[in-house]
mmCIF file of C-alpha atoms in Angstrom:
data_model
loop_
_atom_site.group_PDB
_atom_site.id
_atom_site.type_symbol
_atom_site.label_atom_id
_atom_site.label_comp_id
_atom_site.label_asym_id
_atom_site.label_seq_id
_atom_site.Cartn_x
_atom_site.Cartn_y
_atom_site.Cartn_z
ATOM 1 C CA MET A 23 55.316 31.801 -91.074
ATOM 2 C CA THR A 24 54.816 32.623 -87.699
ATOM 3 C CA PRO A 25 55.882 30.795 -84.763
ATOM 4 C CA PRO A 26 53.425 29.341 -82.957
ATOM 5 C CA GLN A 27 52.446 31.477 -79.564
ATOM 6 C CA THR A 28 53.215 30.628 -76.001
ATOM 7 C CA PRO A 29 50.223 30.909 -73.983
ATOM 8 C CA SER A 30 50.230 34.044 -71.648
ATOM 9 C CA ARG A 31 50.172 33.457 -68.081
ATOM 10 C CA ARG A 32 46.859 35.172 -67.668
ATOM 11 C CA ARG A 33 45.190 32.343 -70.550
ATOM 12 C CA PHE A 34 47.074 29.513 -68.785
ATOM 13 C CA LEU A 35 45.224 30.693 -65.148
ATOM 14 C CA PHE A 36 42.148 31.229 -66.758
ATOM 15 C CA GLN A 37 42.053 27.638 -68.142
ATOM 16 C CA SER A 38 43.421 26.460 -65.162
ATOM 17 C CA ALA A 39 40.417 27.434 -63.035
ATOM 18 C CA VAL A 40 37.825 27.520 -65.565
ATOM 19 C CA LEU A 41 37.958 23.720 -67.143
ATOM 20 C CA PRO A 42 37.743 21.788 -63.267
ATOM 21 C CA ALA A 43 34.982 24.399 -62.316
ATOM 22 C CA ALA A 44 32.632 23.385 -65.417
ATOM 23 C CA THR A 45 33.479 19.899 -64.813
ATOM 24 C CA ALA A 46 31.997 20.669 -61.068
ATOM 25 C CA LEU A 47 28.640 21.725 -62.682
ATOM 26 C CA PRO A 48 25.559 20.224 -61.478
ATOM 27 C CA ALA A 49 23.980 17.572 -63.703
ATOM 28 C CA TRP A 50 21.333 19.360 -64.748
ATOM 29 C CA ALA A 51 23.536 21.992 -65.995
ATOM 30 C CA ARG A 52 25.526 19.902 -68.085
ATOM 31 C CA ALA A 53 22.832 17.694 -69.470
ATOM 32 C CA SER A 54 21.227 21.414 -70.763
ATOM 33 C CA SER A 55 24.739 22.307 -72.289
ATOM 34 C CA ALA A 56 25.391 18.651 -74.180
ATOM 35 C CA GLY A 57 21.463 17.969 -75.305
ATOM 36 C CA GLY A 58 21.064 15.834 -72.768
ATOM 37 C CA ARG A 59 18.210 15.131 -70.322
ATOM 38 C CA GLN A 60 18.495 15.205 -66.637
ATOM 39 C CA LEU A 61 16.429 14.267 -63.365
ATOM 40 C CA ASP A 62 16.784 14.606 -59.727
ATOM 41 C CA LEU A 63 15.278 12.425 -57.488
ATOM 42 C CA LEU A 64 14.831 12.277 -53.933
ATOM 43 C CA ASN A 65 13.123 8.812 -52.867
ATOM 44 C CA THR A 66 11.289 10.139 -49.701
ATOM 45 C CA HIS A 67 11.388 6.621 -48.287
ATOM 46 C CA THR A 68 14.755 5.500 -48.734
ATOM 47 C CA GLN A 69 15.816 9.031 -48.304
ATOM 48 C CA GLU A 70 18.410 8.066 -51.250
ATOM 49 C CA ARG A 71 19.056 10.770 -53.735
ATOM 50 C CA LEU A 72 19.765 10.385 -58.002
ATOM 51 C CA ASP A 73 21.382 13.220 -60.133
ATOM 52 C CA LEU A 74 21.785 12.257 -63.942
ATOM 53 C CA VAL A 75 21.572 12.170 -67.225
ATOM 54 C CA TYR A 76 19.425 9.472 -68.714
ATOM 55 C CA ALA A 77 18.948 10.339 -71.951
ATOM 56 C CA VAL A 78 20.966 12.331 -74.881
ATOM 57 C CA GLY A 79 19.089 13.398 -78.185
ATOM 58 C CA GLY A 80 17.031 10.565 -79.050
ATOM 59 C CA ASP A 81 19.168 7.978 -77.457
ATOM 60 C CA TYR A 82 18.236 6.677 -73.703
ATOM 61 C CA LEU A 83 21.914 5.643 -71.718
ATOM 62 C CA ASP A 84 21.590 2.525 -70.822
ATOM 63 C CA PRO A 85 23.632 2.599 -67.206
ATOM 64 C CA SER A 86 21.431 5.597 -66.380
ATOM 65 C CA LEU A 87 18.104 3.633 -67.091
ATOM 66 C CA SER A 88 19.585 0.593 -64.753
ATOM 67 C CA ARG A 89 20.055 3.190 -62.326
ATOM 68 C CA LEU A 90 16.959 4.788 -62.434
ATOM 69 C CA ASN A 91 15.122 0.794 -62.418
ATOM 70 C CA LEU A 92 17.057 0.200 -58.803
ATOM 71 C CA PHE A 93 16.221 3.788 -57.526
ATOM 72 C CA LEU A 94 12.642 3.377 -58.205
ATOM 73 C CA ARG A 95 12.681 -0.517 -56.776
ATOM 74 C CA ASP A 96 9.571 -1.381 -54.582
ATOM 75 C CA HIS A 97 10.848 0.095 -50.971
ATOM 76 C CA TYR A 98 8.573 -2.550 -49.332
ATOM 77 C CA THR A 99 10.482 -5.515 -50.604
ATOM 78 C CA GLY A 100 13.067 -4.351 -52.922
ATOM 79 C CA GLU A 101 12.315 -5.930 -56.087
ATOM 80 C CA VAL A 102 13.733 -3.842 -59.100
ATOM 81 C CA GLY A 103 11.310 -3.561 -61.882
ATOM 82 C CA SER A 104 12.142 -1.649 -65.562
ATOM 83 C CA MET A 105 10.377 1.685 -65.669
ATOM 84 C CA ASP A 106 9.125 3.057 -68.452
ATOM 85 C CA PRO A 107 11.984 5.950 -70.414
ATOM 86 C CA LEU A 108 8.683 7.771 -71.371
ATOM 87 C CA LEU A 109 8.064 8.254 -67.591
ATOM 88 C CA PHE A 110 10.974 9.894 -67.120
ATOM 89 C CA ASP A 111 10.649 12.078 -70.260
ATOM 90 C CA GLN A 112 7.294 13.263 -68.772
ATOM 91 C CA LEU A 113 9.046 14.365 -65.467
ATOM 92 C CA TYR A 114 12.019 15.967 -67.284
ATOM 93 C CA GLN A 115 9.277 17.695 -69.448
ATOM 94 C CA VAL A 116 7.447 19.289 -66.343
ATOM 95 C CA ARG A 117 10.046 20.141 -64.732
ATOM 96 C CA MET A 118 11.582 22.159 -68.032
ATOM 97 C CA LEU A 119 7.999 23.310 -68.361
ATOM 98 C CA LEU A 120 8.382 25.038 -64.558
ATOM 99 C CA GLY A 121 11.743 26.042 -64.516
ATOM 100 C CA ALA A 122 11.671 23.848 -61.264
ATOM 101 C CA HIS A 123 15.334 23.281 -59.898
ATOM 102 C CA MET A 124 14.845 21.299 -56.900
ATOM 103 C CA PRO A 125 14.655 17.266 -56.866
ATOM 104 C CA TYR A 126 11.480 15.451 -57.413
ATOM 105 C CA GLU A 127 10.504 13.703 -54.120
ATOM 106 C CA VAL A 128 9.414 10.085 -55.256
ATOM 107 C CA ILE A 129 6.751 8.923 -53.306
ATOM 108 C CA SER A 130 6.147 5.799 -55.550
ATOM 109 C CA GLY A 131 7.806 4.403 -58.631
ATOM 110 C CA TYR A 132 7.669 0.299 -59.449
ATOM 111 C CA ARG A 133 5.593 -1.939 -56.949
ATOM 112 C CA CYS A 134 5.695 -5.578 -57.420
ATOM 113 C CA SER A 135 2.118 -7.103 -57.479
ATOM 114 C CA GLU A 136 2.326 -8.455 -53.909
ATOM 115 C CA THR A 137 2.958 -5.041 -52.547
ATOM 116 C CA ASN A 138 -0.095 -3.205 -54.462
ATOM 117 C CA ALA A 139 -2.516 -6.397 -53.206
ATOM 118 C CA HIS A 140 -1.162 -5.123 -49.569
ATOM 119 C CA LEU A 141 -1.707 -1.353 -50.018
ATOM 120 C CA ARG A 142 -5.217 -2.389 -51.802
ATOM 121 C CA GLN A 143 -6.294 -4.487 -48.742
ATOM 122 C CA LYS A 144 -4.991 -1.914 -46.115
ATOM 123 C CA GLY A 145 -7.391 0.497 -48.243
ATOM 124 C CA ARG A 146 -5.058 2.946 -48.990
ATOM 125 C CA GLY A 147 -6.838 5.408 -51.455
ATOM 126 C CA GLY A 148 -6.045 5.567 -55.118
ATOM 127 C CA VAL A 149 -4.279 2.433 -55.231
ATOM 128 C CA ALA A 150 -5.826 0.820 -58.567
ATOM 129 C CA LYS A 151 -6.202 -3.628 -58.911
ATOM 130 C CA LYS A 152 -4.602 -3.316 -62.147
ATOM 131 C CA SER A 153 -1.997 -0.327 -60.917
ATOM 132 C CA LEU A 154 0.606 0.621 -63.973
ATOM 133 C CA HIS A 155 3.034 1.043 -61.270
ATOM 134 C CA MET A 156 3.440 -2.893 -61.873
ATOM 135 C CA GLU A 157 4.216 -2.508 -64.909
ATOM 136 C CA GLY A 158 6.684 0.241 -64.195
ATOM 137 C CA ARG A 159 4.816 2.583 -65.913
ATOM 138 C CA ALA A 160 3.586 4.832 -63.497
ATOM 139 C CA ILE A 161 5.429 7.697 -60.572
ATOM 140 C CA ASP A 162 4.148 9.792 -57.717
ATOM 141 C CA VAL A 163 5.617 12.569 -57.122
ATOM 142 C CA ARG A 164 5.908 16.367 -55.545
ATOM 143 C CA LEU A 165 8.311 19.016 -56.534
ATOM 144 C CA PRO A 166 9.214 20.931 -53.558
ATOM 145 C CA GLY A 167 8.409 24.764 -54.047
ATOM 146 C CA VAL A 168 6.236 24.347 -57.134
ATOM 147 C CA PRO A 169 2.194 24.365 -55.873
ATOM 148 C CA LEU A 170 1.115 20.931 -56.392
ATOM 149 C CA ALA A 171 -2.376 22.235 -58.403
ATOM 150 C CA GLU A 172 0.720 23.748 -60.695
ATOM 151 C CA LEU A 173 2.639 20.674 -61.359
ATOM 152 C CA ARG A 174 -0.066 18.764 -61.897
ATOM 153 C CA ASP A 175 -1.381 21.679 -64.548
ATOM 154 C CA ALA A 176 2.143 21.324 -66.025
ATOM 155 C CA ALA A 177 1.316 17.007 -66.602
ATOM 156 C CA LEU A 178 -1.908 17.949 -68.011
ATOM 157 C CA SER A 179 -0.659 20.079 -70.426
ATOM 158 C CA LEU A 180 1.698 17.042 -72.187
ATOM 159 C CA GLN A 181 -1.045 15.043 -72.656
ATOM 160 C CA ALA A 182 1.388 12.093 -72.379
ATOM 161 C CA GLY A 183 -0.819 9.859 -70.108
ATOM 162 C CA GLY A 184 -2.804 9.665 -66.922
ATOM 163 C CA VAL A 185 -2.305 12.383 -64.310
ATOM 164 C CA GLY A 186 -3.896 11.965 -60.681
ATOM 165 C CA PHE A 187 -4.207 14.784 -58.031
ATOM 166 C CA TYR A 188 -3.968 13.758 -54.551
ATOM 167 C CA PRO A 189 -3.917 17.126 -52.445
ATOM 168 C CA GLU A 190 -4.647 15.220 -49.488
ATOM 169 C CA SER A 191 -1.374 13.209 -49.923
ATOM 170 C CA GLN A 192 0.371 15.740 -51.516
ATOM 171 C CA PHE A 193 1.507 14.207 -54.525
ATOM 172 C CA VAL A 194 0.804 13.901 -58.451
ATOM 173 C CA HIS A 195 0.055 10.343 -59.970
ATOM 174 C CA LEU A 196 1.964 10.448 -63.612
ATOM 175 C CA ASP A 197 1.569 7.221 -66.076
ATOM 176 C CA THR A 198 2.601 6.222 -69.641
ATOM 177 C CA GLY A 199 -1.464 4.824 -69.778
ATOM 178 C CA ARG A 200 -3.953 6.599 -71.927
ATOM 179 C CA ILE A 201 -4.742 10.269 -71.494
ATOM 180 C CA ARG A 202 -7.155 10.382 -68.906
ATOM 181 C CA ARG A 203 -7.218 12.487 -65.585
ATOM 182 C CA TRP A 204 -8.457 12.004 -61.830
#
């Protein structure tokens, strides 16, 4: 029987340096190593930023979904809706396809019916009467460093819902509705 070995000073110093550094990794790096799905978002209206793991394997993380719902609230009224987690999967998959690491810039997430009606009345183009934004099933985004057409094409390749292209307003619309494009 061999006596237990005491760790060398070199091993101790290595472990002391590496373990804290591993916990300092950004969420996207921790998520990929743990089989998790992560999002990094910046709200262009509130300037809030959210970087979190929202799902691991086939399980969505309820606290993360709640934080995403609050983050993607109607920025006009503050009303919080319930966002479709499949929308987060689309964002995650598009980001992986593009190999992007910058946060998505969110132009619009959830919209209450009053805000939607107000935007339609103001004559803002592209605001549908029965917008999926009101159901928490749509988001308007751009991704810094990625040409808007490439973002659109990556979203279209998923065949996971509607994709709208708004180059004049510098965003792409993604939703979990039927597969269509405009």
